[in-house]
Structures are given as structure tokens and as C-alpha cells.
Short mmCIF file of C-alpha atoms in Angstrom, two decimals:
data_model
loop_
_atom_site.label_atom_id
_atom_site.label_comp_id
_atom_site.label_asym_id
_atom_site.label_seq_id
_atom_site.Cartn_x
_atom_site.Cartn_y
_atom_site.Cartn_z
CA MET U 1 207.29 -29.11 103.37
CA LYS U 2 206.07 -28.85 106.95
CA LYS U 3 202.62 -30.06 105.87
CA ASN U 4 204.17 -33.09 104.16
CA MET U 5 206.26 -33.90 107.23
CA LEU U 6 203.21 -33.62 109.48
CA LEU U 7 201.22 -35.88 107.15
CA ILE U 8 203.99 -38.51 107.12
CA SER U 9 204.24 -38.36 110.91
CA PHE U 10 200.47 -38.78 111.27
CA ILE U 11 200.39 -41.79 108.93
CA THR U 12 203.34 -43.39 110.73
CA LEU U 13 201.71 -42.85 114.13
CA THR U 14 198.39 -44.27 112.88
CA VAL U 15 200.01 -47.40 111.44
CA ALA U 16 202.08 -47.92 114.58
CA SER U 17 199.01 -47.53 116.78
CA SER U 18 197.03 -50.05 114.77
CA HIS U 19 199.82 -52.63 115.06
CA ALA U 20 200.19 -51.94 118.76
CA GLN U 21 196.66 -53.16 119.51
CA PRO U 22 196.89 -56.92 120.21
CA GLY U 23 194.03 -59.00 118.90
CA ARG U 24 192.85 -56.34 116.51
CA GLY U 25 190.59 -57.93 113.91
CA GLU U 26 190.70 -61.35 115.59
CA ASN U 27 187.61 -63.37 116.47
CA PRO U 28 186.84 -62.61 120.14
CA LYS U 29 185.65 -66.17 120.76
CA PHE U 30 189.33 -67.20 120.91
CA ASP U 31 190.13 -64.57 123.54
CA PRO U 32 189.83 -65.66 127.21
CA ALA U 33 189.47 -61.99 128.18
CA PHE U 34 186.30 -61.71 126.10
CA ASN U 35 183.11 -62.35 128.08
CA PRO U 36 180.07 -63.18 125.92
CA TYR U 37 177.76 -62.66 128.91
CA GLU U 38 179.18 -59.32 130.05
CA LYS U 39 176.41 -57.03 128.77
CA VAL U 40 173.53 -59.48 128.47
CA LEU U 41 171.86 -58.35 131.70
CA ASP U 42 172.48 -54.61 131.32
CA ASP U 43 168.88 -53.85 130.30
CA THR U 44 166.99 -52.23 133.20
CA ALA U 45 163.61 -53.48 131.97
CA ARG U 46 162.81 -56.74 133.77
CA GLY U 47 161.04 -58.32 130.80
CA LYS U 48 163.79 -57.61 128.29
CA ARG U 49 166.46 -58.71 130.74
CA THR U 50 164.66 -62.01 131.41
CA ALA U 51 164.25 -62.64 127.69
CA ARG U 52 167.95 -62.00 127.13
CA PHE U 53 168.90 -64.36 129.95
CA LEU U 54 166.76 -67.18 128.57
CA LYS U 55 168.31 -66.68 125.14
CA TYR U 56 171.80 -67.13 126.61
CA LEU U 57 170.83 -70.04 128.87
CA THR U 58 172.65 -72.59 126.72
CA THR U 59 175.77 -74.71 127.02
CA PRO U 60 178.91 -72.54 127.24
CA GLU U 61 180.85 -72.74 124.01
CA VAL U 62 183.36 -75.54 123.44
CA LEU U 63 185.53 -75.08 120.35
CA ARG U 64 185.32 -78.81 119.71
CA ASP U 65 187.00 -78.77 116.30
CA TYR U 66 190.19 -77.52 117.92
CA PHE U 67 190.49 -80.61 120.11
CA TYR U 68 191.31 -82.80 117.11
CA SER U 69 195.09 -82.58 117.35
CA SER U 70 197.83 -81.48 119.73
CA PRO U 71 198.39 -78.95 121.23
CA CYS U 72 194.93 -78.29 122.65
CA ASN U 73 195.50 -77.15 126.24
CA ASP U 74 194.79 -73.50 125.41
CA PHE U 75 191.34 -74.46 124.14
CA ALA U 76 190.62 -76.42 127.32
CA VAL U 77 191.58 -73.34 129.37
CA LEU U 78 189.37 -71.20 127.14
CA ALA U 79 186.40 -73.55 127.59
CA ASP U 80 186.90 -73.59 131.37
CA THR U 81 186.95 -69.78 131.30
CA ARG U 82 183.60 -69.76 129.49
CA ILE U 83 182.20 -72.04 132.20
CA SER U 84 183.30 -69.61 134.92
CA GLN U 85 181.82 -66.68 133.01
CA PHE U 86 178.57 -68.57 132.48
CA LYS U 87 178.25 -69.43 136.18
CA ALA U 88 178.83 -65.79 137.15
CA PHE U 89 176.18 -64.79 134.60
CA VAL U 90 173.67 -67.21 136.15
CA GLU U 91 174.41 -65.99 139.68
CA LYS U 92 173.98 -62.39 138.62
CA PHE U 93 170.57 -63.09 137.10
CA LYS U 94 169.45 -64.93 140.23
CA SER U 95 170.05 -61.75 142.22
CA MET U 96 167.85 -59.64 139.92
CA PRO U 97 164.07 -59.30 139.57
CA MET U 98 162.71 -61.71 136.94
CA ASP U 99 159.65 -61.66 134.72
CA PRO U 100 157.51 -64.47 136.25
CA LYS U 101 155.40 -64.86 133.11
CA GLN U 102 158.40 -65.51 130.86
CA MET U 103 159.98 -67.82 133.42
CA LYS U 104 156.74 -69.83 133.62
CA ILE U 105 156.58 -70.16 129.84
CA ALA U 106 160.22 -71.28 129.80
CA GLU U 107 159.54 -73.81 132.56
CA ASP U 108 156.62 -75.26 130.60
CA ASN U 109 158.81 -75.55 127.51
CA TYR U 110 161.53 -77.37 129.45
CA LYS U 111 158.92 -79.75 130.89
CA LYS U 112 157.54 -80.39 127.43
CA LYS U 113 160.87 -81.00 125.69
CA GLY U 114 162.77 -82.66 128.54
CA LEU U 115 166.45 -83.51 128.34
CA ALA U 116 166.37 -87.08 127.01
CA LYS U 117 168.21 -86.11 123.81
CA LEU U 118 170.96 -84.27 125.68
CA ASN U 119 171.37 -87.22 128.04
CA ALA U 120 171.77 -89.51 125.02
CA ASP U 121 174.35 -87.12 123.57
CA LEU U 122 176.30 -87.17 126.83
CA ALA U 123 176.21 -90.98 126.94
CA TYR U 124 177.58 -90.99 123.38
CA GLU U 125 180.42 -88.66 124.43
CA ILE U 126 181.39 -91.09 127.18
CA GLU U 127 181.17 -94.08 124.83
CA HIS U 128 183.31 -92.23 122.28
CA LEU U 129 185.78 -91.31 125.02
CA GLU U 130 186.05 -94.91 126.22
CA LYS U 131 186.91 -96.05 122.67
CA GLN U 132 189.62 -93.46 122.01
CA GLY U 133 192.71 -95.30 120.83
CA SER U 134 190.80 -98.18 119.27
CA TYR U 135 189.53 -96.44 116.14
CA THR U 136 190.85 -97.14 112.66
CA GLY U 137 193.93 -95.02 112.10
CA ASN U 138 194.68 -94.43 115.80
CA ALA U 139 197.69 -96.74 115.63
CA LYS U 140 199.29 -94.54 112.97
CA GLU U 141 199.18 -91.20 114.76
CA PRO U 142 200.80 -89.63 117.83
CA ILE U 143 199.08 -90.42 121.11
CA GLU U 144 199.03 -86.66 121.85
CA ASN U 145 196.40 -86.18 119.14
CA ILE U 146 194.21 -88.92 120.58
CA ILE U 147 194.57 -87.41 124.06
CA CYS U 148 193.30 -84.10 122.69
CA ARG U 149 190.20 -85.79 121.27
CA ALA U 150 189.57 -87.42 124.64
CA LYS U 151 189.96 -84.01 126.28
CA GLY U 152 187.37 -82.71 123.83
CA ASN U 153 184.97 -85.39 125.08
CA ILE U 154 185.64 -84.43 128.71
CA GLN U 155 185.31 -80.71 128.00
CA THR U 156 181.95 -81.27 126.34
CA LEU U 157 180.76 -83.09 129.47
CA LYS U 158 182.03 -80.26 131.70
CA ASN U 159 180.41 -77.47 129.70
CA ASN U 160 177.11 -79.33 129.45
CA LEU U 161 177.19 -80.00 133.19
CA ALA U 162 177.46 -76.25 133.84
CA TYR U 163 174.37 -75.73 131.68
CA LEU U 164 172.43 -78.54 133.38
CA GLU U 165 173.21 -77.21 136.84
CA ALA U 166 171.93 -73.80 135.74
CA VAL U 167 168.72 -75.36 134.44
CA LYS U 168 168.29 -77.05 137.81
CA GLU U 169 168.48 -73.65 139.53
CA PHE U 170 165.45 -72.37 137.64
CA PHE U 171 163.57 -75.39 136.27
CA PRO U 172 164.32 -78.33 138.62
CA SER U 173 161.30 -80.38 137.52
CA THR U 174 162.57 -80.74 133.94
CA PRO U 175 162.21 -84.41 132.86
CA GLY U 176 165.56 -86.19 132.51
CA LEU U 177 167.48 -83.41 134.27
CA GLU U 178 168.84 -85.44 137.18
CA GLU U 179 169.76 -88.33 134.89
CA ALA U 180 171.67 -86.03 132.53
CA ILE U 181 173.52 -84.39 135.42
CA GLN U 182 174.53 -87.79 136.76
CA THR U 183 175.68 -88.97 133.34
CA ALA U 184 177.95 -85.94 132.95
CA ARG U 185 179.31 -86.22 136.49
CA ASP U 186 180.04 -89.94 136.12
CA GLY U 187 182.00 -89.36 132.92
CA ILE U 188 184.02 -86.50 134.41
CA SER U 189 184.68 -88.45 137.60
CA LYS U 190 185.91 -91.52 135.72
CA TYR U 191 188.03 -89.84 133.04
CA GLY U 192 188.64 -86.34 134.36
CA ASN U 193 192.42 -86.55 134.70
CA ASN U 194 195.27 -87.11 132.26
CA LYS U 195 196.53 -90.33 133.86
CA THR U 196 193.18 -92.07 133.44
CA ILE U 197 192.77 -90.81 129.88
CA ILE U 198 196.26 -91.93 128.83
CA ALA U 199 195.87 -95.34 130.49
CA SER U 200 192.55 -95.90 128.70
CA ILE U 201 193.96 -94.87 125.31
CA LYS U 202 197.05 -97.07 125.67
CA SER U 203 194.94 -100.03 126.73
CA ASN U 204 192.67 -99.57 123.71
CA LYS U 205 195.61 -99.23 121.33
CA ASN U 206 197.29 -102.35 122.71
CA GLU U 207 194.07 -104.33 122.46
CA ALA U 208 193.51 -103.17 118.89
CA ILE U 209 196.98 -104.07 117.63
CA ALA U 210 196.95 -107.40 119.49
CA ASN U 211 194.44 -108.64 116.91
CA VAL U 212 196.52 -107.60 113.90
CA TYR U 213 198.35 -110.38 112.05
CA LEU U 214 200.36 -110.58 108.86
CA PRO U 215 198.16 -112.22 106.19
CA LYS U 216 199.15 -115.65 104.95
CA ALA U 217 201.00 -115.68 101.64
CA VAL U 218 198.96 -116.95 98.69
CA ALA U 219 202.06 -117.54 96.57
CA GLN U 220 205.85 -117.56 96.60
CA ASN U 221 207.78 -115.80 93.88
CA ALA U 222 211.34 -114.65 94.54
CA GLU U 223 211.32 -112.15 91.66
CA TRP U 224 208.11 -110.44 92.78
CA GLU U 225 209.21 -110.40 96.39
CA GLY U 226 212.50 -108.84 95.30
CA TRP U 227 210.72 -105.95 93.59
CA PHE U 228 208.76 -105.18 96.75
CA SER U 229 211.84 -105.59 98.96
CA LYS U 230 213.78 -103.01 96.93
CA TRP U 231 210.86 -100.57 97.16
CA PHE U 232 210.65 -101.12 100.91
CA ALA U 233 214.37 -100.50 101.47
CA ARG U 234 214.13 -97.27 99.50
CA GLU U 235 210.96 -95.97 101.19
CA TYR U 236 211.67 -97.08 104.78
CA PRO U 237 215.37 -96.60 105.55
CA GLY U 238 216.30 -97.96 108.96
CA TYR U 239 213.38 -100.41 109.03
CA THR U 240 214.02 -104.15 109.11
CA LEU U 241 212.00 -106.38 106.79
CA VAL U 242 211.05 -109.43 108.86
CA ARG U 243 208.58 -111.26 106.61
CA GLN U 244 206.73 -110.76 103.36
CA SER U 245 203.44 -112.32 102.28
CA LEU U 246 202.42 -112.02 98.65
CA LEU U 247 198.72 -111.27 98.34
CA SER U 248 198.58 -112.13 94.63
CA SER U 249 199.01 -115.61 93.18
CA ASN U 250 199.08 -114.22 89.65
CA TRP U 251 198.93 -110.94 87.79
CA TYR U 252 195.59 -109.14 87.76
CA ILE U 253 195.26 -107.62 84.30
CA LYS U 254 192.90 -104.66 83.86
CA LYS U 255 191.53 -104.53 80.31
CA ASN U 256 189.82 -101.72 78.45
CA GLU U 257 186.06 -102.28 78.48
CA ILE U 258 185.67 -101.35 74.80
CA SER U 259 188.82 -102.56 73.02
CA GLY U 260 189.71 -105.39 75.36
CA ASN U 261 193.35 -104.33 75.30
CA PRO U 262 195.34 -104.43 78.54
CA GLU U 263 195.63 -101.16 80.47
CA TYR U 264 197.81 -102.30 83.35
CA ARG U 265 198.61 -105.31 85.53
CA HIS U 266 198.79 -105.47 89.31
CA LEU U 267 200.34 -107.40 92.21
CA GLY U 268 199.96 -106.90 95.96
CA THR U 269 201.98 -107.83 99.01
CA ALA U 270 202.11 -107.35 102.78
CA ILE U 271 205.42 -106.66 104.48
CA GLY U 272 205.99 -107.29 108.17
CA ALA U 273 208.65 -104.88 109.43
CA LYS U 274 210.23 -103.48 112.58
CA ASP U 275 211.04 -99.77 112.88
CA THR U 276 213.99 -98.10 114.58
CA GLU U 277 212.07 -97.85 117.87
CA GLY U 278 211.30 -101.57 117.98
CA ARG U 279 207.64 -101.27 116.96
CA CYS U 280 206.26 -103.65 114.34
CA TRP U 281 204.11 -102.83 111.34
CA ILE U 282 202.21 -104.38 108.46
CA ILE U 283 202.88 -102.39 105.31
CA LYS U 284 200.64 -103.24 102.37
CA VAL U 285 201.89 -102.30 98.91
CA ASP U 286 200.46 -102.48 95.41
CA LEU U 287 202.60 -102.75 92.28
CA PHE U 288 201.34 -101.60 88.90
CA GLN U 289 202.82 -101.95 85.41
CA ASP U 290 201.12 -99.94 82.68
CA TYR U 291 200.69 -101.46 79.21
CA LEU U 292 202.43 -99.16 76.74
CA GLY U 293 203.73 -99.79 73.23
CA GLY U 294 202.69 -103.41 73.23
CA LYS U 295 204.41 -104.29 76.50
CA PHE U 296 204.16 -103.72 80.22
CA ASP U 297 206.21 -100.75 81.39
CA ALA U 298 208.36 -100.20 84.51
CA SER U 299 206.82 -100.84 87.92
CA ARG U 300 205.16 -98.12 89.98
CA PHE U 301 204.24 -98.68 93.61
CA LYS U 302 201.40 -97.43 95.77
CA LEU U 303 201.20 -97.70 99.56
CA GLY U 304 198.02 -99.52 100.51
CA GLY U 305 198.20 -99.08 104.27
CA LYS U 306 200.39 -99.18 107.35
CA ASP U 307 199.09 -100.71 110.58
CA GLU U 308 200.89 -101.29 113.86
CA MET U 309 200.97 -104.82 115.24
CA VAL U 310 202.38 -106.71 118.21
CA CYS U 311 205.85 -107.98 117.28
CA GLU U 312 205.01 -111.43 118.67
CA ASN U 313 202.34 -111.74 115.95
CA LEU U 314 204.96 -111.21 113.27
#
């Protein structure tokens, strides 16, 4: 009995201990307390230590995929932490004896490859950043998500700048180095705060929706318009239907390629509407009627798209 009680107590204590360890089994790359450079320079042999340093002389990690939607601030803090750890790693190596032969080989490689490609990548990041808010689909999603993507652009510039400044410490004659550093600094200087990012995104969104108009109607048919209006009222409660433009002047009938029998018929429309917050939208809808039992069946609807527009254009 005592043995059983001791065994139960041991198992309970073991399970409790395992649950009491935060982060157990988690990927350390998500942990700000984890330092990927901590033990890189522990080797006492100069040659091995230099080789290890050169292996880790790369851009500090940015978890870019996690900047796609809000919230993303924790990932920005994590990336900034990796920058600080990387800079401390570089400073530590500078204070240690280096293998001159390996450093010379590395310098020659940097001179041979240059940094033209990285500079082009940085320029693309800035271009992508400047267009945030103007891309297809941006009008349909929360601005917080777009801000996170812009922050991902900025963070990529910051982490690459840390790498470039480290390269300058050891290999200052690398072709394209100064240009790449300036590109990164310019982007960070121009868009490195939330106010500038938000202003740019809002400006892009406003410019994009300013060019959106309700298509002209190709036909008028009260019965067809009524079908779409009933669907709209059911699917968008609280919205106000302002205008409707039929996009079909007649039924499109899809026929079977072998038998020639009808499969379904189709109509399309565009609805201009105002939501409960006063924003205006174009909602495109398709109506289908399947051909069953020698006749066309009840209507089924499919949303074709929803795009924000300036109310004055409605």
C-alpha cells in the first residue's frame, strides 16, 4: 500500500513539474529570452570560433509571416530583440582574436558577390510599403491588418540594416554596401513611425476607392431587380440599397457540350449600397437557376465581390 501511495505521489509530482515549466516543448524562436547567438563564440579555438561567427553573420530573423494580420506588436518586439542580440554578438567577436586567413577569404567572397541583390530587395520592400492600402482586397479588410504588413516591411529594413552595419565593421569595401545601408536608412526614416504608416495607408485606400464606380446598367427589368433586392435585404440587414445596375441584358444559358440540353441559366447585377457606418460599397451578385425536370428551378445566388467606393461616386 505504501509503495502504491509513493508511486502515485511520484507520478503526480512529475506531471505537476512538467506543467509548471513555461514554454516546455515550444519553438524557442518565439521566445524573446532565447538568444540564438549565446553559445556561438564559446569555442576557444580561434579558427573554429571565426568559422562559427561567419556562419551566423546573416540578417537577424524576422518572422515575416506573422506580420500578415493584427495583432503583430509582439513579433516586432521579438525582431527588435534579435537585433540587439545580434549587435552584442558582433561586438563580442570584435573583442576576440580572429583567424586572419578565414576573414580574408570571407572578404574576397563579399567583394565578389557584392550586395546589389540585397539592395534591390530593400528597394522592393520600400516600394511594397509605399503601396500598402492600394492593393486588391485592401478595401475589404481592417486597417490594422494592413498596418501589420507595413510594419513587416519596416522590420525587414531594420533587421537588414543591422546586418549591413555588421558587414561594414569587417568588410567595408564590399560593393554596394553603402548604397544598401542608405536604402534601408531612408525607408526607416520615412516610414519608421505609426503616424506616417497610417497616413500613407489611408491615403492609398482613399485614392484606390476614388476610382471605383458603379457600372452602367445594360438593361432594366423590374422582376430581375426585385429578385436581387430581396437577396440583398436578406444578406445585408441594416444596409441601404441606393442603386442597382443589371449586368445582364438577357439570360446566359449554359448548355451541355454533348447533349445540348440546358444545365443552368445566369444573370448578374451590381448593387450600390451604404452600410450602417456610412461607407458605400459595390456588391456584385450572380443569380443561377438550374435546369431540372424540364424547367428552370428556384434561384440560387453567389456573391461575386464587394468593393468599397466613395459615396459621391454612387
